Coordinates of C-alpha atoms and ligand atoms in Angstrom, one line a residue:
X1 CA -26.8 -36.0 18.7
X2 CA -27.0 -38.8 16.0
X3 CA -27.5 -38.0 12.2
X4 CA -28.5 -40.4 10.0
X5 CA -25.7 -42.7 8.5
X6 CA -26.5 -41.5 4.9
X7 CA -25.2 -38.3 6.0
X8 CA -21.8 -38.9 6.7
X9 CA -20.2 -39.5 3.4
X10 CA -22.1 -36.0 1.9
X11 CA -20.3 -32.6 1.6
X12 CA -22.3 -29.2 1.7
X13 CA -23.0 -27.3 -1.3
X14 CA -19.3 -25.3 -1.9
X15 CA -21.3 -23.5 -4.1
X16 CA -23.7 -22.4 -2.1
X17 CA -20.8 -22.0 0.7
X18 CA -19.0 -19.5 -1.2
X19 CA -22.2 -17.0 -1.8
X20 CA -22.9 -17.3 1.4
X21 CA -19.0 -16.1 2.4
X22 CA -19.4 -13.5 -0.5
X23 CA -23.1 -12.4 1.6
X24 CA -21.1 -12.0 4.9
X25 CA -18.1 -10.1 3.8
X26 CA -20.9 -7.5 1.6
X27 CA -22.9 -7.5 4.7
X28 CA -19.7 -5.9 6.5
X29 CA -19.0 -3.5 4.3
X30 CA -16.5 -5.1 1.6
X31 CA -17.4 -4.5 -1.7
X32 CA -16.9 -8.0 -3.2
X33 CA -16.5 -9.4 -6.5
X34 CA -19.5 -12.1 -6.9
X35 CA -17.8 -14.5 -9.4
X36 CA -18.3 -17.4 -7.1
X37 CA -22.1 -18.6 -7.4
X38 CA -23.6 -18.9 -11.1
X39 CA -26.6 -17.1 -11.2
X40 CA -27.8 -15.1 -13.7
X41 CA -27.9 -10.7 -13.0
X42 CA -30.2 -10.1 -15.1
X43 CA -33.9 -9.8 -13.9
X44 CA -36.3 -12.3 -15.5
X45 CA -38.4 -11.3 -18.7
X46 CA -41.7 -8.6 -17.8
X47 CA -43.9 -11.4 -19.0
X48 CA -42.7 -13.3 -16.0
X49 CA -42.9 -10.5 -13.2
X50 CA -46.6 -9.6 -14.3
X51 CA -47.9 -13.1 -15.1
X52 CA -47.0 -13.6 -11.3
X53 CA -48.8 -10.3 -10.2
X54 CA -51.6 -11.3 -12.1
X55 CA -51.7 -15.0 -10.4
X56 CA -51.8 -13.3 -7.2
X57 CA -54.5 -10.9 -8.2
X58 CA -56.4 -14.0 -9.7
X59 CA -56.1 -15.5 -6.2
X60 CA -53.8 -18.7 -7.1
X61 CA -53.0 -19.7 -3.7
X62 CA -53.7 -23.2 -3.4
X63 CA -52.1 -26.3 -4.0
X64 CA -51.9 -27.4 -7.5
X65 CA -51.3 -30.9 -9.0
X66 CA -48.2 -32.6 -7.1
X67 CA -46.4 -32.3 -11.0
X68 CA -47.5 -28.8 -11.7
X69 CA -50.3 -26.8 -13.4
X70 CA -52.0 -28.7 -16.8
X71 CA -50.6 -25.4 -19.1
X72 CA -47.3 -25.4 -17.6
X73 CA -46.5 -29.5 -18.5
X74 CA -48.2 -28.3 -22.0
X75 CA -45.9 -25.5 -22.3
X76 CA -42.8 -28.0 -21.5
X77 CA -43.6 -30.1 -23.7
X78 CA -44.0 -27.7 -26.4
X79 CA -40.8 -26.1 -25.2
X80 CA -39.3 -29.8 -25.4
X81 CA -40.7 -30.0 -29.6
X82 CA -39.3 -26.8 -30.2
X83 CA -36.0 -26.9 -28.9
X84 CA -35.1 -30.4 -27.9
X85 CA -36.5 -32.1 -31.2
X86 CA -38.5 -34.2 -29.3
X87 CA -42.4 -35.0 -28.5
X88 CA -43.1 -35.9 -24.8
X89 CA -46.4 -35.8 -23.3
X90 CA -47.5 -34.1 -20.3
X91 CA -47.7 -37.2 -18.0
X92 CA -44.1 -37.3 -18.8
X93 CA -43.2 -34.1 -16.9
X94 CA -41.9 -33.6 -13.1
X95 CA -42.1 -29.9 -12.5
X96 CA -39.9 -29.1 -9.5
X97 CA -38.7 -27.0 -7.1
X98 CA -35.6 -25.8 -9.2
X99 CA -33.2 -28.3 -11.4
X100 CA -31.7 -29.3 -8.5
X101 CA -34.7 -30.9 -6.9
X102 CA -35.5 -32.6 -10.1
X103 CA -32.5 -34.5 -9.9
X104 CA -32.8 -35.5 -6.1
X105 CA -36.2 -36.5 -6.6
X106 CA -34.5 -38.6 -9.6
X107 CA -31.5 -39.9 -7.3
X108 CA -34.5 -40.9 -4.8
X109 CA -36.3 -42.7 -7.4
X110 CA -33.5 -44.4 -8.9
X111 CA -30.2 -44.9 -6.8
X112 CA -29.6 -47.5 -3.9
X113 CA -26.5 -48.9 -2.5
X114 CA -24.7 -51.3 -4.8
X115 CA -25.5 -48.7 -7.9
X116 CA -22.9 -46.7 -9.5
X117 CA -23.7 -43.6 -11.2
X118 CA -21.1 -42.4 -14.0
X119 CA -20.1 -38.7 -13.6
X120 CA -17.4 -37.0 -15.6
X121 CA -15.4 -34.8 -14.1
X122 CA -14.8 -31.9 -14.0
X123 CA -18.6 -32.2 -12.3
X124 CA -21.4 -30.0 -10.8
X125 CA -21.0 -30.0 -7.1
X126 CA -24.4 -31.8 -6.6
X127 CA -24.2 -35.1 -8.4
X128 CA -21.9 -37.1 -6.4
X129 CA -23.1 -35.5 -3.1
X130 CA -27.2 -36.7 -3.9
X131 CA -25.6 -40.4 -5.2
X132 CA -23.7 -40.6 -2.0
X133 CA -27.1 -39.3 0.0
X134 CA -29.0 -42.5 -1.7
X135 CA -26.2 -45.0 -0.5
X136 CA -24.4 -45.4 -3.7
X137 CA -21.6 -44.5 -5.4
X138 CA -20.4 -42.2 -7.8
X139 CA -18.1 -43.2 -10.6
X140 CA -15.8 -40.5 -11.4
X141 CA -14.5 -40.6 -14.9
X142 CA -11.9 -38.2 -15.8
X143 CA -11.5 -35.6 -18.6
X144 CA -8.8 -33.5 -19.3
X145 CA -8.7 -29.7 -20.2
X146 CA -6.4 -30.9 -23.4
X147 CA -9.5 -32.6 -25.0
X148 CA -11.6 -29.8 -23.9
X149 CA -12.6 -31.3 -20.7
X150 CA -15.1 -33.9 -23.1
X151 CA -15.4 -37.8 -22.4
X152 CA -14.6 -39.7 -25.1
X153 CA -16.6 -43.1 -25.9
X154 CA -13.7 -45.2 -24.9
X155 CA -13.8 -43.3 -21.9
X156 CA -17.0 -43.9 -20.9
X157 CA -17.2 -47.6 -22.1
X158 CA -14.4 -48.0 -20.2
X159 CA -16.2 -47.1 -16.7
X160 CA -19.2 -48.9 -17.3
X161 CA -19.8 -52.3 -15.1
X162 CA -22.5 -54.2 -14.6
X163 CA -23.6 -52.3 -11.2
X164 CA -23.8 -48.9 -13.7
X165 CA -27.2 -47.5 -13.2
X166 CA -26.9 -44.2 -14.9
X167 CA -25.0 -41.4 -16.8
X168 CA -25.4 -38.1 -15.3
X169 CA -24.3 -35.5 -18.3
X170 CA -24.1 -32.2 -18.4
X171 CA -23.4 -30.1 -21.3
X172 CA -22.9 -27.2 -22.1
X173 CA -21.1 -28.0 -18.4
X174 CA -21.1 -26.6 -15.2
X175 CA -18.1 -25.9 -14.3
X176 CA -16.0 -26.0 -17.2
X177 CA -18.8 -24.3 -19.9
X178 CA -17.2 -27.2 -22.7
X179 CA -19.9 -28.2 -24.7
X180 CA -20.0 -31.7 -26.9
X181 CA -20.8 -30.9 -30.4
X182 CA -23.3 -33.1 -31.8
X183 CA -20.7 -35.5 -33.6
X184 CA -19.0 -36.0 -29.9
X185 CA -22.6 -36.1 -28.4
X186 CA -23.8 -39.6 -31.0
X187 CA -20.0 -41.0 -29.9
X188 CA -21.3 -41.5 -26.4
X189 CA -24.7 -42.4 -27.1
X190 CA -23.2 -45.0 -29.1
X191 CA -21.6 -46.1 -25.9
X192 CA -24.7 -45.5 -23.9
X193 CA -27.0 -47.8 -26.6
X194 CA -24.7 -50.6 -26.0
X195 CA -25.0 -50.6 -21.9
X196 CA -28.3 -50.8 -19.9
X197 CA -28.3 -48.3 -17.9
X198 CA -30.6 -44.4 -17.7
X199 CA -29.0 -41.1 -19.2
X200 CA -29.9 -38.6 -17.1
X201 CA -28.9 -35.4 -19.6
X202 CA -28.6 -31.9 -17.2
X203 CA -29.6 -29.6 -20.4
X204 CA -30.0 -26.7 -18.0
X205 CA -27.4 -24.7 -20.3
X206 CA -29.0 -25.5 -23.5
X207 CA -29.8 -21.9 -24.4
X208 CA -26.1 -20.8 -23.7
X209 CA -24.0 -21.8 -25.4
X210 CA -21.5 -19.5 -27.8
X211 CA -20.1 -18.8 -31.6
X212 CA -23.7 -20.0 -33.0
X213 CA -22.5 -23.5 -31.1
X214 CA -25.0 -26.2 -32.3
X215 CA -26.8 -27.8 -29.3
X216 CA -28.2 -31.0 -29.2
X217 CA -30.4 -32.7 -27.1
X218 CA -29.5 -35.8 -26.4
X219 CA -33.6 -36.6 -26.8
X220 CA -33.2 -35.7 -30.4
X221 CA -30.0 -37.5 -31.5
X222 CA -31.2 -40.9 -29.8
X223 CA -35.0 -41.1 -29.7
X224 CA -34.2 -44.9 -29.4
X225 CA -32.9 -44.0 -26.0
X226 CA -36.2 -42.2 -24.8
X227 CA -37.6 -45.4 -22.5
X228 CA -34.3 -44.8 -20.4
X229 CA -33.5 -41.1 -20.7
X230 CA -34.5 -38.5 -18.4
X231 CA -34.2 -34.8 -19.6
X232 CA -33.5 -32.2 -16.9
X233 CA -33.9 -28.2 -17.5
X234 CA -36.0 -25.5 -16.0
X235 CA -36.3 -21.1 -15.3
X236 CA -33.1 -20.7 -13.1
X237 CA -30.2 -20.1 -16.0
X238 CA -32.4 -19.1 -19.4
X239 CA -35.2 -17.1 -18.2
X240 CA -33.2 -15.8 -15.0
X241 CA -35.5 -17.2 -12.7
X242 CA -33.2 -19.0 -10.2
X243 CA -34.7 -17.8 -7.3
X244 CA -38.6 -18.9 -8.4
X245 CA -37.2 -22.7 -8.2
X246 CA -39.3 -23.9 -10.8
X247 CA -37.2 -26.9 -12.7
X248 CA -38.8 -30.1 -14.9
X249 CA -37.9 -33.6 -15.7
X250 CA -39.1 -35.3 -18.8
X251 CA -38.7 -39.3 -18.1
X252 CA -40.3 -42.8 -19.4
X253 CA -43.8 -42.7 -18.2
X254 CA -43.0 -45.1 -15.3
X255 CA -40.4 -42.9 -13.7
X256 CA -42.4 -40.1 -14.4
X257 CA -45.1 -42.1 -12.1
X258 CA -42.1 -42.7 -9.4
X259 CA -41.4 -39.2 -9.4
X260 CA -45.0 -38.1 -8.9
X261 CA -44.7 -40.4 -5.6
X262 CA -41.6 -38.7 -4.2
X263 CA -43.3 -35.6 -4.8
X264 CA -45.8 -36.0 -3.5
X265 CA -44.5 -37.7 0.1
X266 CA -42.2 -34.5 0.0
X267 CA -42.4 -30.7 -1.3
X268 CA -45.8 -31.6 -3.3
X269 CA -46.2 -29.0 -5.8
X270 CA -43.8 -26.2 -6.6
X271 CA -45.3 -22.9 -5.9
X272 CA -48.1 -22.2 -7.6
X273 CA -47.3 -18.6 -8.0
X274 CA -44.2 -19.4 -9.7
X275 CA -45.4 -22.1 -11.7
X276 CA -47.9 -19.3 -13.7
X277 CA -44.9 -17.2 -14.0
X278 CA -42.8 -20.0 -15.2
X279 CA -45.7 -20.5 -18.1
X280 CA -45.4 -16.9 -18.7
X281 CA -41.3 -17.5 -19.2
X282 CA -42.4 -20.4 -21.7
X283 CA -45.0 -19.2 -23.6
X284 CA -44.0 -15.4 -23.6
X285 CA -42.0 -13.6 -26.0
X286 CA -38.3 -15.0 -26.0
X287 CA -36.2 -12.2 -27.5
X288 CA -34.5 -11.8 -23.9
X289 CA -32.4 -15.0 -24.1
X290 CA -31.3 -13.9 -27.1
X291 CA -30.1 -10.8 -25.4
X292 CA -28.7 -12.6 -22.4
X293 CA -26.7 -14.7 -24.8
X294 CA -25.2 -12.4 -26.6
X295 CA -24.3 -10.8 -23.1
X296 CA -23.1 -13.5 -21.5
X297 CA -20.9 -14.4 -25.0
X298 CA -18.9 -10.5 -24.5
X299 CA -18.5 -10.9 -20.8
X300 CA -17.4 -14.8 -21.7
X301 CA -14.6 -12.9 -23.7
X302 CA -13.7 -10.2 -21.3
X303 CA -13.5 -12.4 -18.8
X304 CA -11.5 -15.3 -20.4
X305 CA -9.0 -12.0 -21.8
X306 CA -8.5 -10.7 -18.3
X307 CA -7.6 -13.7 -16.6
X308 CA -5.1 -14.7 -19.3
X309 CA -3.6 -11.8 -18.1
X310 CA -2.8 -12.5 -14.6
X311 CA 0.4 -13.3 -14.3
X312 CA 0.2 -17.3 -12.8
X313 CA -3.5 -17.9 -14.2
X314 CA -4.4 -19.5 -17.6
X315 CA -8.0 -20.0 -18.8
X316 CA -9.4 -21.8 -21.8
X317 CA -12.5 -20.4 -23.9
X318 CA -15.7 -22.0 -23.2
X319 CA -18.1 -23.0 -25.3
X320 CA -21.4 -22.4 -23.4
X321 CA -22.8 -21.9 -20.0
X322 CA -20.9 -18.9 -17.9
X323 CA -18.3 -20.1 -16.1
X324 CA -14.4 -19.8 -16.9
X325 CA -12.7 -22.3 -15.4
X326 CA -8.8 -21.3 -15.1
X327 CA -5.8 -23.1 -14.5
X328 CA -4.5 -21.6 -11.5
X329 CA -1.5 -23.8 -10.4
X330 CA 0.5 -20.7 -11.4
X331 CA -0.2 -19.1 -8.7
X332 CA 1.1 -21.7 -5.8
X333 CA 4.4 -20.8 -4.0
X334 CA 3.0 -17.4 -3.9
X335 CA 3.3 -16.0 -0.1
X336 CA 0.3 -15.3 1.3
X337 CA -0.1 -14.5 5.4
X338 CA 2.4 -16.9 6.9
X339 CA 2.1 -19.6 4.3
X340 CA 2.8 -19.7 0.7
X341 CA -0.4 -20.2 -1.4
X342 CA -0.1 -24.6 -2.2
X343 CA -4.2 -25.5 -3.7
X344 CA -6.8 -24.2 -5.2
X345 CA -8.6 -23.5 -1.8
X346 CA -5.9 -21.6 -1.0
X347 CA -6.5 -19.6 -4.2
X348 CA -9.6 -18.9 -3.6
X349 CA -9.5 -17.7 -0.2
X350 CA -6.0 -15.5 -0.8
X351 CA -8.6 -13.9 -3.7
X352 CA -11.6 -13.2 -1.5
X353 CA -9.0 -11.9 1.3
X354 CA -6.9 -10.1 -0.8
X355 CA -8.8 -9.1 -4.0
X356 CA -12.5 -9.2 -2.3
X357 CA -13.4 -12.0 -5.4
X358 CA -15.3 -14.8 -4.8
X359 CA -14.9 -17.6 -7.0
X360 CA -15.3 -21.2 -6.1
X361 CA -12.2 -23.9 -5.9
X362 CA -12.0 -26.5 -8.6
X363 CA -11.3 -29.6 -6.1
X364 CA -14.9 -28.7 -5.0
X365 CA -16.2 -30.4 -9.0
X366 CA -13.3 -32.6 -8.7
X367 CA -10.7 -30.7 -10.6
X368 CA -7.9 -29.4 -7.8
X369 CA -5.6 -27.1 -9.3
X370 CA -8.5 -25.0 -11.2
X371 CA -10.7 -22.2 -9.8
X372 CA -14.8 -21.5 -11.2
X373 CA -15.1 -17.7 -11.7
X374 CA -18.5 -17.2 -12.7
X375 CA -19.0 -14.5 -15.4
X376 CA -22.4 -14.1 -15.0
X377 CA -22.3 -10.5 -13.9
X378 CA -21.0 -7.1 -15.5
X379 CA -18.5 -6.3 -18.0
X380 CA -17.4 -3.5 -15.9
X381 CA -17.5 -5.7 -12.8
X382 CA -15.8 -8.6 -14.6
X383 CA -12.8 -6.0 -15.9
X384 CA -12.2 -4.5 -12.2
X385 CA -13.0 -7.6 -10.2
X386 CA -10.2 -9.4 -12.3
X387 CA -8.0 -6.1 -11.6
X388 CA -8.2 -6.0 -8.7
X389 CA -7.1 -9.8 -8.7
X390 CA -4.3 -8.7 -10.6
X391 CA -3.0 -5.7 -7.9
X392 CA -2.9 -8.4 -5.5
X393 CA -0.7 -11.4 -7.3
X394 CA 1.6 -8.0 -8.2
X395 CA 1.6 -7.3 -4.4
X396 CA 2.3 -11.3 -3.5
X397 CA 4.8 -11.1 -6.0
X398 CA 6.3 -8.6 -4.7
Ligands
PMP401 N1 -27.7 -28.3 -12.8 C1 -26.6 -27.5 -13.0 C2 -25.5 -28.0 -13.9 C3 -26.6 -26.2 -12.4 O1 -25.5 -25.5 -12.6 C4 -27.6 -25.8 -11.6 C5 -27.5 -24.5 -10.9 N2 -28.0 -23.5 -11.8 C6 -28.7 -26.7 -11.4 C7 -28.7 -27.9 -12.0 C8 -29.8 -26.4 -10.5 O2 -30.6 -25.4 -11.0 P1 -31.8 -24.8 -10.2 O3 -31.5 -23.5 -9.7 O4 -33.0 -24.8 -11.1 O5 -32.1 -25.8 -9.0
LIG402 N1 -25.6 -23.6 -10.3 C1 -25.1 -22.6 -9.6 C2 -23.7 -22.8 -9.3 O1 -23.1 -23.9 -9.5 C3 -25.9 -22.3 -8.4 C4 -25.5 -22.8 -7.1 C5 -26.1 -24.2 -6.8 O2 -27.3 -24.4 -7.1 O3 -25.4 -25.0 -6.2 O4 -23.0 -21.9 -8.8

């Protein structure tokens, strides 16, 4: 059996990997700790659940536009005036099949061998893997927990060549939940004004971020920009809605054309169900992400508090999203089995075995050494998941 060449170079989702593993073990019994995959607990907003009831009582079950529903690209762009300071029109918007096909369709559309795409590290999982699947390359560029895992301008300057076809940023960030202030955010658009190349801005945190944190969009702060930025969000992480798959791109007309091509050869619309219920998310009251913030911000602080207090693990306090990502070199030399624990794989797998939590291994966003422990789940779970973490680094201790 031959698979295509593109193929070889790409890794599988760890993310995905590690909810699977955490599926399996629940399935046989184990009560595990689910701080591997990042996915909202709560429920989505009631508007949500009965706009969908009522689509399929209206009877919406045929194919809509290949870019979504006429109200829904209204509501985005609305949703893009009142929060991202910014005034596209509907022709601008890809509505997808989750974030994450927003930004294949995007890599489709825009990458091809002998392009390099800029992503700072620590980095979602997904971005270099759909660069690689294209046939070009990702560019790795390095930041370090000591500046609060931010690029700096020099940084990025530094990294760009003439082969640079795009920025991929994401902040508040997946997996480190650092945020750029809006001082930091004109520093690199500075950078990016100078070069010739798109900003693709992952705003799929926006609405998390914590300590009244000012977000920017990157649409707002450099409107000159707008013929070469593409903004990414969608349902998944504000309105809880990950698993209705309805993400959005906001591009340059042009691309936005590209896009509608891809589409269309490939998924065609989104669901049509979820698309209604994603207008409903839009247009509906929005006092629940209010409410999931200020969640998310306590369990940010009792998780962050906890795993300072495992002996061997130090985390730093992140601005936004829901992820604590913790230093846990620590823990190495620690026996574990037959070995002694040496990686952040190792890590993860002595907690799943050992402590039943699932968290996901930093080397998987290009950070060895640091582990991902989602926090998107319970105070209570959060304080005896990270117990029980403790019990057993006592136990390895001896
Ligand atoms: N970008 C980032 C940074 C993410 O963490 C995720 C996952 N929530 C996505 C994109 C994809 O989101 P979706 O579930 O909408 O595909
Ligand atoms: N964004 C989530 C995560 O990083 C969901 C998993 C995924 O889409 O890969 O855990």
């Amino acid at each position: 059996m031959k698979l295509a060449a593109r193929l070889h170079a790409v890794q599988p989702s760890v993310t995905l990997a590690m909810s699977a593993r955490a599926a399996e073990l629940r399935q046989s019994g184990t009560d595990v700790f689910a701080f591997g995959v990042g996915e909202p607990d709560f429920e989505p907003p009631d508007a949500v659940l009965d706009a969908a009831r009522e689509a399929i009582g209206k009877g919406v079950s045929k194919y809509t536009a290949v870019t979504g529903i006429a109200p829904l690209k209204a509501a985005i762009c609305d949703h893009a005036r009142r929060k991202k300071g910014f005034s596209p029109v509907p022709e601008q918007v890809t509505v997808t099949v989750g974030a994450k096909h927003a930004l294949f369709n995007l890599a489709i559309a825009l990458f091809e061998p002998g392009d390099e795409v800029l992503i700072p590290s620590p980095f979602w999982v997904s971005y270099p893997e759909q660069v690689r699947m294209m046939g070009a390359e990702p560019v790795i560029v390095p930041t370090r927990e000591e500046d609060g895992w931010r690029m700096s301008g020099a940084a990025l300057a530094a990294a760009v060549t003439p082969r640079t076809k795009a920025l991929i940023l994401c902040t508040p960030s997946n997996p480190t939940g650092a945020a750029y202030t809006p001082a930091e955010l004109r520093a690199l658009l500075e950078v990016v004004r100078a070069g010739d190349y798109w900003l693709i801005a992952d705003e799929i945190y926006a609405e998390l971020s914590y300590d009244g944190a000012s977000i920017r969009s990157v649409a707002e702060l450099a409107p000159d920009l707008l013929d070469r930025t593409v903004i990414v969000d969608g349902g998944s992480t504000t309105y809880a809605m990950t698993g209705w798959r309805i993400g959005w791109a906001i591009s340059p007309r042009p691309l936005a054309k590209a896009l509608d091509t891809v589409q269309g050869q490939s998924t065609t619309n989104p669901s049509a169900i979820a698309q209604h219920a994603a207008l409903a998310a839009l247009t509906g009251p929005q006092e629940a992400i209010s409410r999931m913030r200020d969640a998310f911000q306590a369990r940010r602080d009792v998780m962050v508090a906890e795993l300072n207090a495992v002996p061997g693990v130090r985390c730093r306090v992140p601005e936004g999203a829901f992820y604590a990502f913790a230093d846990c070199r620590g823990l190495y030399g620690l026996p574990w089995g037959e070995k002694r624990i040496a990686s952040d794989e190792d890590v993860a797998f002595f907690l799943l075995e050992k402590a039943h939590v699932a968290a996901v291994p930093g080397g998987a966003f290009g950070a060895p050494g640091y582990v991902r422990f989602s926090y998107a789940t319970s105070e209570e779970r959060i304080r005896a998941g990270v117990a029980s973490m403790r019990q057993a680094v006592a136990a390895a201790r001896g």
